[in-house]
Amino acid sequence: MARERLDVRHIRDILRLNFEGRSRNEIAESCHCGRATVSDYLARAVVAGFTSLESVSGLDDTELERRLGFYRPVIKAERRDQERPLPDFARMHSELKRNGVTLELLWQEYRDANADARPYAYTQFCDYYRAWKRKLSVVMRQVHKAGEKAFVDYCDGLSIVDINTGAKIPTQLFVGALGASSYTYAEATLSQNLPNWLMSHVRMYEFFGGVPEMTVPDNLRSGVKHACFYEPTINESYQDLSAHYHTCILPAKVRKPRYKAKAEVAVQVVQRWVLAVLRDRTFYSLAELNAAIRELLQKLNDRVMRHVGKSRRDLFETLDRPALNALPPTRYEFAEWKKARVNIDHHVDYDHHHYSVHFSLVQEEVRVRATSQTVEIFLKGKRIASHPRSSLRGKFTTDPSHRPASHKLYAEWTPSRMISWGNSIGPAVGSLIEQIIKDKPHPEQGFRSALGVIRLADKYGDERLIRAAHKALAMNSPAYQTVKSMLKTGMDAVPLERTQTEPIQLSLVSNKNVRGKGYYH
């Protein structure tokens, strides 16, 4: 059994990164799990016959877990025998600094030298070494490989002035820097919300002309839903961007400044050479501010760094640019995710519009992925519906193939059942529900409103609901909102004649500020 039971979403990331050629150490760091866990999942994938990302993407979550065989008995770890030989950790620590030397190579040498003395397995060997290493106080200086990492962060930006009111509108400054060359990107946004956060990444990658293997953000809530030293939770839209650009997201460790030193230095440099230079200028739009930032950014990247003797651009052209991965053929489009449940009318509500799924999925919990153009609905990782996005509030987008055939009925919800339920409260309520269902293009679209009417009885009582239903029918306004408004304002208790003729007259007579028609003669 896997040493850590991961969420299926993380399992898919492990398999994706493996098929993209990432090392197991990189995958473990990106997914925030142990290397042994990564090895275990990849071994299971081999046994399951997964040879490409396509062989995995067509499976739903349940089938993927079954194919990986997650229901095996737990094997308890063997207790440590004090008589078994321990490695020479000091020698190991020294050897690991040499080129090409790995823990696996040192373990093989240790195992061969102690073949007759029950040597430790590789995992225990590594655990004991890391426990010994934690006692050291030496902090190794980070060495960044070309094209490997980009570090991103935010700081407070300059304000822009509203040309109509003169009010100052604060901005946020997004800063990104490549690890090897310190080549820097910056732009102003109005906030740190999710769309701004993701699209700033897109523009940064386009500015670099390529994509680094890893992107290291601070634990900003827009990108990291749950900041944790061991296993931060990445926002699903941020994971979408990661998959689109084939980059790993590695959030900086909480309260560990040395892991994000490159980003913090980049922020300080931009504050000094960009924000400070522009501090006395007045900007009336975000585009105007970003144009000025881009101009100074070019000067910053061309400036020779004293301790290196070269500019950031020189180092970028030599180190990072050749090592960056190519940009994908299409630009990332922002997508928002949310949980939803399929209603009894086999539609899912997103942004006040209703999108259909197959009628057999009523009451299932699904996930909705929405872009500016499309709305996709997923069940257990598998897409079950896709629709053009609509801005019409309260309307329905229905695929005819999602409806039951004409000779089929819903297993539980039918028009006759909804009407009978209303009749059990009172004949007027049953008639109201019948009219609501008739007014819809398709009967199931009226189920939602009918159910809402029935539930009003729980809050206001049967008697009041019956009176409100009578009045709604008499006024030729058979709708849930009409009945709800009556009950909320107490108009169900007012005689029908008065609701039709008197409210406006009474309000005019009782209002002392109304001058009356005689004033104008």
C-alpha atoms as one frame of an Amber mdcrd trajectory, in Angstrom:
protein
   0.000   0.000   0.000   1.185   3.552  -0.717   2.994   5.143   2.206   0.702
   8.182   1.887  -2.852   7.913   0.587  -3.128  10.947  -1.671  -6.154  12.642
  -3.178  -6.899  11.455  -6.730  -6.108  14.943  -7.999  -2.562  14.610  -6.659
  -2.252  11.124  -8.152  -3.097  12.540 -11.581  -0.455  15.255 -11.105   2.175
  12.610 -10.194   1.385  10.620 -13.335   1.273  13.738 -15.532   4.627  15.017
 -14.318   6.156  11.553 -14.762   4.988  11.341 -18.386   6.417  14.828 -18.937
   9.839  13.519 -17.916  10.196  15.006 -14.417  12.469  13.278 -11.937  10.981
  11.592  -8.897  12.544  14.183  -6.585  10.922  16.999  -8.584   7.553  15.219
  -8.557   7.778  14.623  -4.798   8.598  18.278  -4.160   5.849  19.524  -6.483
   3.172  17.244  -5.005   4.463  17.640  -1.440   4.807  13.980  -0.658   7.687
  11.599  -0.029   9.857  10.237  -2.826   8.975   6.726  -1.699   5.305   7.549
  -2.161   5.985   8.786  -5.703   7.915   5.588  -6.452   5.052   3.491  -5.115
   2.442   5.248  -7.286   4.618   5.013 -10.392   5.224   1.312  -9.744   1.472
   0.803  -9.496   1.040   2.705 -12.773   3.475   0.321 -14.495   1.572  -2.707
 -13.168  -1.710  -1.122 -14.319  -0.286  -0.718 -17.830  -0.353   3.092 -17.992
   2.102   4.103 -20.705   0.970   7.629 -21.519  -1.087  10.497 -20.176  -3.886
   9.572 -22.605  -4.216   6.112 -21.019  -5.010   7.820 -17.692  -7.080  10.863
 -18.717  -9.983   8.741 -19.972 -10.541   7.094 -16.574 -12.749   8.513 -13.846
 -11.481   8.746 -10.268 -13.012   5.477  -9.096 -11.612   3.441 -11.993  -8.179
   5.051 -11.632  -7.999   4.093  -7.951  -9.169   0.565  -8.750  -6.577   0.122
 -11.506  -3.865   1.307  -9.139  -4.983  -1.362  -6.625  -5.545   0.525  -3.412
  -7.142  -2.171  -1.339  -4.214  -4.294  -0.321  -3.351  -5.261   3.276  -1.126
  -2.888   5.203   2.427  -4.132   5.715   3.775  -2.938   9.038   7.256  -1.439
   9.092   9.960  -3.642  10.591  11.303  -2.441  13.923  14.833  -1.212  13.963
  17.395  -3.742  15.171  20.105  -1.973  17.126  22.663  -4.569  16.031  22.296
  -3.744  12.332  25.154  -1.546  11.062  24.508   2.176  10.615  26.112   4.019
   7.677  28.917   6.543   8.182  26.720   9.627   7.926  29.597  12.144   8.062
  31.286  10.453   5.126  27.974  10.297   3.242  27.371  14.013   3.759  30.782
  14.788   2.314  30.403  12.393  -0.628  27.046  13.850  -1.644  28.735  17.157
  -2.492  30.653  15.445  -5.307  29.234  15.498  -8.830  27.096  12.531  -9.731
  26.974  11.026  -6.230  23.456  10.173  -5.067  21.892   8.621  -1.986  20.963
   5.569  -4.053  24.595   5.005  -5.086  25.794   5.357  -1.469  23.073   2.940
  -0.336  24.188   0.347  -2.899  27.799   0.641  -1.635  26.592   0.351   1.979
  24.455  -2.680   1.129  27.305  -4.465  -0.664  29.721  -3.768   2.197  27.262
  -5.143   4.781  25.665  -7.971   2.805  26.061 -10.440   5.694  24.785  -8.088
   8.421  21.191  -7.407   7.332  21.706  -3.886   5.908  18.861  -1.384   6.042
  16.523  -0.998   3.097  16.887   2.106   0.965  13.973   3.989   2.588  15.243
   3.426   6.138  18.768   4.284   5.007  17.544   7.660   3.711  15.369   8.316
   6.789  18.283   7.782   9.186  20.544  10.030   7.102  17.972  12.834   7.026
  17.421  12.535  10.776  21.190  12.892  11.277  21.355  15.812   8.838  18.615
  17.742  10.696  20.963  18.062  13.647  23.418  20.091  11.574  23.179  23.894
  11.680  24.706  24.478   8.255  22.425  26.275   5.746  23.475  25.516   2.190
  23.400  28.388  -0.288  20.850  27.690  -2.989  22.153  27.143  -6.516  19.569
  27.711  -9.237  19.803  25.729 -12.467  19.169  27.419 -15.801  15.504  27.409
 -16.794  14.500  25.574 -13.639  12.545  28.054 -11.485  10.661  31.333 -11.633
   9.839  33.037  -8.318   6.709  35.207  -8.052   5.336  37.540  -5.382   3.251
  40.688  -4.808   3.927  44.042  -3.162   1.988  47.317  -2.850   2.095  49.337
  -6.065   1.486  52.956  -7.004  -1.963  54.541  -7.149  -3.842  55.584 -10.257
  -6.228  58.561 -10.289  -9.862  58.307 -11.331 -10.163  60.954 -14.040 -13.832
  61.615 -13.165 -13.702  61.859  -9.367 -10.020  62.463  -8.656 -10.012  59.573
  -6.178  -6.820  57.545  -5.808  -7.126  53.842  -6.602  -4.379  51.646  -5.104
  -2.753  48.915  -7.182  -0.786  45.745  -6.487   2.552  45.015  -8.139   3.146
  41.470  -9.422   6.857  40.600  -9.629   8.476  37.511 -11.157  12.161  36.610
 -11.536  14.002  33.652 -13.046  16.333  31.833 -10.665  19.546  31.542 -12.687
  19.652  34.982 -14.359  17.388  37.077 -12.067  15.707  38.322 -15.269  12.736
  40.276 -13.881   9.139  40.927 -14.885   6.653  43.266 -13.177   3.150  44.611
 -13.800   0.459  46.482 -11.870  -2.990  45.000 -11.230  -6.006  46.324  -9.375
  -6.086  43.425  -6.916  -4.553  40.081  -5.978  -7.690  38.123  -6.902  -7.520
  34.828  -8.773  -8.047  36.097 -12.369  -5.388  38.807 -11.943  -3.005  36.336
 -10.289  -3.286  33.759 -13.078  -3.220  36.157 -16.015  -0.138  37.876 -14.554
   1.575  34.470 -14.782   0.476  34.172 -18.421   1.920  37.577 -19.298   5.119
  36.780 -17.373   5.680  33.547 -19.349   5.079  35.463 -22.586   7.547  38.153
 -21.464  10.164  35.432 -20.842   9.353  33.822 -24.185   9.151  30.399 -22.502
   8.150  28.508 -19.386  10.409  27.406 -16.497  10.181  23.859 -15.178   8.904
  25.128 -11.818   7.041  28.211 -10.592   7.560  29.149  -6.939   4.850  31.429
  -5.480   4.511  32.713  -1.966   1.527  31.240  -0.106  -0.938  33.792  -1.518
  -4.552  32.731  -0.980  -5.335  33.246  -4.675  -2.969  30.444  -5.628  -2.641
  28.356  -2.448  -5.952  27.579  -0.726  -4.289  26.072   2.356  -0.732  27.052
   3.287   1.015  24.137   4.956   4.700  23.364   5.442   4.229  19.759   4.358
   1.280  19.723   1.945  -0.112  23.054   0.747  -3.364  22.835  -1.245  -3.151
  24.450  -4.688  -6.161  26.271  -6.142  -7.754  24.203  -8.937  -7.568  27.057
 -11.449  -3.861  27.435 -10.620  -3.440  23.703 -11.287  -5.171  24.201 -14.640
  -2.607  26.847 -15.537   0.203  24.549 -14.379  -1.032  21.723 -16.615  -1.537
  24.079 -19.596   2.038  25.376 -19.422   3.599  22.078 -18.205   5.205  23.657
 -15.159   5.312  22.480 -11.533   3.849  24.724  -8.816   6.085  24.687  -5.728
   4.720  27.046  -3.028   7.420  28.539  -0.830   7.558  26.964   2.607   5.768
  28.931   5.307   8.024  31.048   7.530  11.118  29.926   5.581  12.460  33.134
   3.934  15.456  31.420   2.376  13.149  29.414   0.090  11.788  32.618  -1.497
  14.836  34.879  -1.209  14.997  35.353  -4.987  11.437  36.720  -5.060  11.981
  39.040  -2.110  15.170  40.433  -3.635  13.388  40.944  -6.975  10.618  42.869
  -5.196  13.189  45.103  -3.465  14.977  45.767  -6.767  11.727  46.688  -8.558
  10.695  48.954  -5.685  14.050  50.742  -5.903  14.485  51.060  -9.680  10.863
  51.251 -10.834   8.399  52.368  -8.142  10.749  54.921  -6.608  11.443  56.462
 -10.030   7.725  56.773 -10.802   6.606  57.908  -7.343   5.942  61.553  -8.327
   4.178  60.861 -11.635   0.393  60.812 -11.960  -1.272  57.972 -13.866  -4.919
  57.912 -14.961  -5.184  54.281 -16.106  -3.665  50.891 -15.449  -2.440  50.678
 -19.049  -0.581  53.989 -18.692   1.064  52.825 -15.458   2.100  49.467 -16.939
   3.590  51.146 -20.007   5.837  53.216 -17.716   6.741  50.121 -15.672   7.655
  48.174 -18.836   9.969  50.987 -19.980  11.864  51.042 -16.671  11.857  47.245
 -16.541  13.890  47.169 -19.739  16.461  49.493 -18.171  16.551  47.359 -15.023
  17.263  44.159 -16.947  19.949  45.925 -19.003  21.688  47.327 -15.910  25.028
  45.627 -15.159  25.052  43.879 -11.756  28.237  44.801  -9.878  28.770  41.468
  -8.147  28.423  39.564 -11.445  29.780  41.980 -14.023  26.887  41.192 -16.392
  23.325  42.385 -16.821  20.271  40.287 -16.135  19.561  40.260 -19.864  23.050
  38.937 -20.657  22.619  36.106 -18.149  19.091  35.459 -19.416  20.215  35.079
 -23.029  23.102  32.806 -21.980  21.482  30.694 -19.248  17.706  30.798 -18.978
  16.384  31.434 -22.497  17.921  28.301 -24.075  16.693  26.155 -21.156  13.086
  27.392 -20.967  10.327  25.152 -22.287   8.409  26.420 -25.306   5.127  28.254
 -24.840   2.054  26.142 -25.721   0.342  26.823 -29.088  -2.685  28.424 -27.396
  -2.871  30.966 -24.616  -4.304  29.905 -21.257  -7.904  30.990 -20.711  -8.969
  31.677 -17.128 -11.337  29.037 -15.765 -13.191  29.095 -12.461 -14.122  25.905
 -10.567 -16.986  25.367  -8.124 -18.883  22.495  -6.527 -22.558  22.003  -7.355
 -25.330  19.422  -7.048 -27.598  18.320  -9.883 -31.144  19.524  -9.181 -34.277
  17.449  -9.648 -34.736  19.096 -13.070 -31.349  17.566 -14.096 -29.772  21.049
 -14.363 -26.824  22.578 -12.543 -26.910  26.202 -11.415 -23.847  28.331 -12.244
 -23.846  32.135 -12.048 -27.695  32.223 -11.940 -28.090  30.190 -15.154 -29.073
  26.517 -15.390 -27.102  23.988 -17.503 -28.308  20.458 -18.184 -26.682  17.075
 -17.522 -28.103  13.629 -18.201 -31.343  13.028 -16.282 -29.883   9.914 -14.611
 -27.452  12.101 -12.612 -30.072  13.892 -10.486 -28.756  14.668  -6.947 -25.125
  13.834  -7.876 -22.404  16.211  -6.651 -20.394  17.562  -9.582 -17.697  20.123
 -10.284 -18.257  23.004 -12.703 -15.434  24.515 -14.771 -16.396  27.839 -16.356
 -14.487  30.029 -18.782 -15.702  33.180 -20.500 -17.033  31.042 -23.372 -17.937
  27.595 -22.022 -19.288  25.799 -18.963 -18.070  22.218 -18.449 -19.444  19.824
 -15.838 -17.370  16.970 -14.368 -18.299  13.932 -12.306 -15.400  12.120 -10.578
 -12.858  13.658 -12.942 -14.806  12.805 -16.134 -16.509  15.486 -18.237 -20.232
  14.749 -18.525 -21.518  17.939 -20.177 -20.316  21.036 -21.998 -22.379  24.123
 -22.905 -21.781  27.634 -24.290 -21.807  30.051 -21.373 -24.917  32.208 -21.060
 -25.449  35.484 -19.199 -29.259  35.161 -19.065 -30.213  35.000 -15.391 -32.737
  32.363 -14.390 -32.860  30.776 -17.872 -32.039  27.222 -18.988 -29.501  25.799
 -21.442 -30.593  22.239 -22.174 -29.093  19.559 -24.394 -32.059  17.540 -25.798
 -30.080  14.305 -25.387 -30.000  14.896 -21.618 -33.789  14.608 -21.289 -35.486
  11.265 -20.721 -37.118   9.679 -23.774 -40.791  10.495 -24.241 -41.866   7.068
 -22.974 -39.751   7.283 -19.834 -40.625   8.913 -16.525 -38.408  10.156 -13.752
 -37.853   7.477 -11.140 -38.908   9.856  -8.368 -39.993  13.251  -9.732 -42.914
  13.631 -12.156 -45.336  16.507 -12.898 -48.210  14.509 -11.422 -46.303  13.896
  -8.223 -45.471  17.595  -7.840 -49.134  18.548  -8.431 -50.372  15.893  -5.967
 -47.917  17.197  -3.398 -49.348  20.701  -3.856 -52.933  19.355  -3.607 -52.049
  17.796  -0.257 -51.564  21.361   1.039 -54.590  22.776  -0.746 -56.286  22.709
  -4.184 -55.101  26.257  -4.940 -51.480  25.245  -4.366 -51.922  22.217  -6.673
 -53.454  24.428  -9.372 -50.650  26.947  -9.002 -47.992  24.235  -9.423 -49.810
  22.804 -12.434 -49.838  26.250 -14.077 -46.148  26.826 -13.271 -45.200  23.522
 -14.958 -47.418  24.242 -17.993 -45.797  27.661 -18.523 -42.318  26.120 -18.973
 -41.074  24.860 -22.375 -40.324  21.515 -20.742 -42.090  20.231 -17.618 -38.915
  19.407 -15.696 -37.867  23.080 -15.865 -40.849  23.909 -13.630 -39.878  21.373
 -10.951 -37.447  23.775  -9.312 -40.057  26.538  -8.958 -42.737  24.055  -7.841
 -40.466  22.644  -5.169 -39.746  26.193  -3.987 -43.485  26.889  -3.628 -44.008
  23.705  -1.598 -41.147  24.560   0.721 -42.686  27.961   1.499 -45.281  26.077
   3.569 -42.550  25.060   6.034 -41.737  28.718   6.731 -45.144  30.442   6.472
 -47.638  27.632   7.087 -50.212  25.917   4.868 -53.006  28.457   5.416 -50.992
  31.473   4.326 -49.557  29.592   1.324 -53.104  28.649   0.193 -54.220  32.308
   0.387 -51.155  33.456  -1.566 -51.740  30.769  -4.219 -55.371  31.919  -4.644
 -54.256  35.502  -5.163 -51.401  34.577  -7.560 -53.858  32.639  -9.747 -56.444
  35.449  -9.629 -53.798  37.998 -10.641 -52.688  35.698 -13.498 -49.168  35.652
 -12.044 -48.461  31.962 -11.246 -44.795  32.195 -10.234 -42.678  31.284  -7.238
 -41.357  34.830  -6.825 -44.904  36.257  -6.766 -45.988  33.910  -3.973 -42.776
  34.439  -2.022 -43.107  38.241  -2.227 -46.710  38.108  -0.978 -45.809  35.970
   2.008 -42.765  38.047   2.850 -44.642  41.358   2.821 -47.898  40.039   4.322
 -49.916  40.846   1.217 -51.533  37.400   1.352 -53.750  38.755   4.163 -54.957
  41.775   2.143 -58.223  41.253   0.189 -57.681  40.902  -3.529 -59.709  44.052
  -4.429 -57.502  46.226  -2.236 -54.248  44.823  -3.662 -55.481  45.720  -7.149
 -56.787  49.235  -6.486 -55.826  50.775  -3.166 -52.113  50.545  -2.400 -51.147
  53.450  -4.643 -54.124  55.614  -3.508 -53.358  55.021   0.171 -49.713  55.872
  -0.257 -50.577  59.159  -1.971 -53.084  60.232   0.724 -50.889  59.340   3.658
 -47.781  61.057   2.354 -47.508  64.683   3.606 -44.877  65.552   0.983 -47.271
  64.957  -1.941 -48.504  68.342  -3.200 -51.650  67.085  -4.944 -53.117  68.104
  -8.294 -54.494  71.417  -6.936 -50.974  72.743  -6.375 -50.358  72.970 -10.125
 -53.552  74.995 -11.018
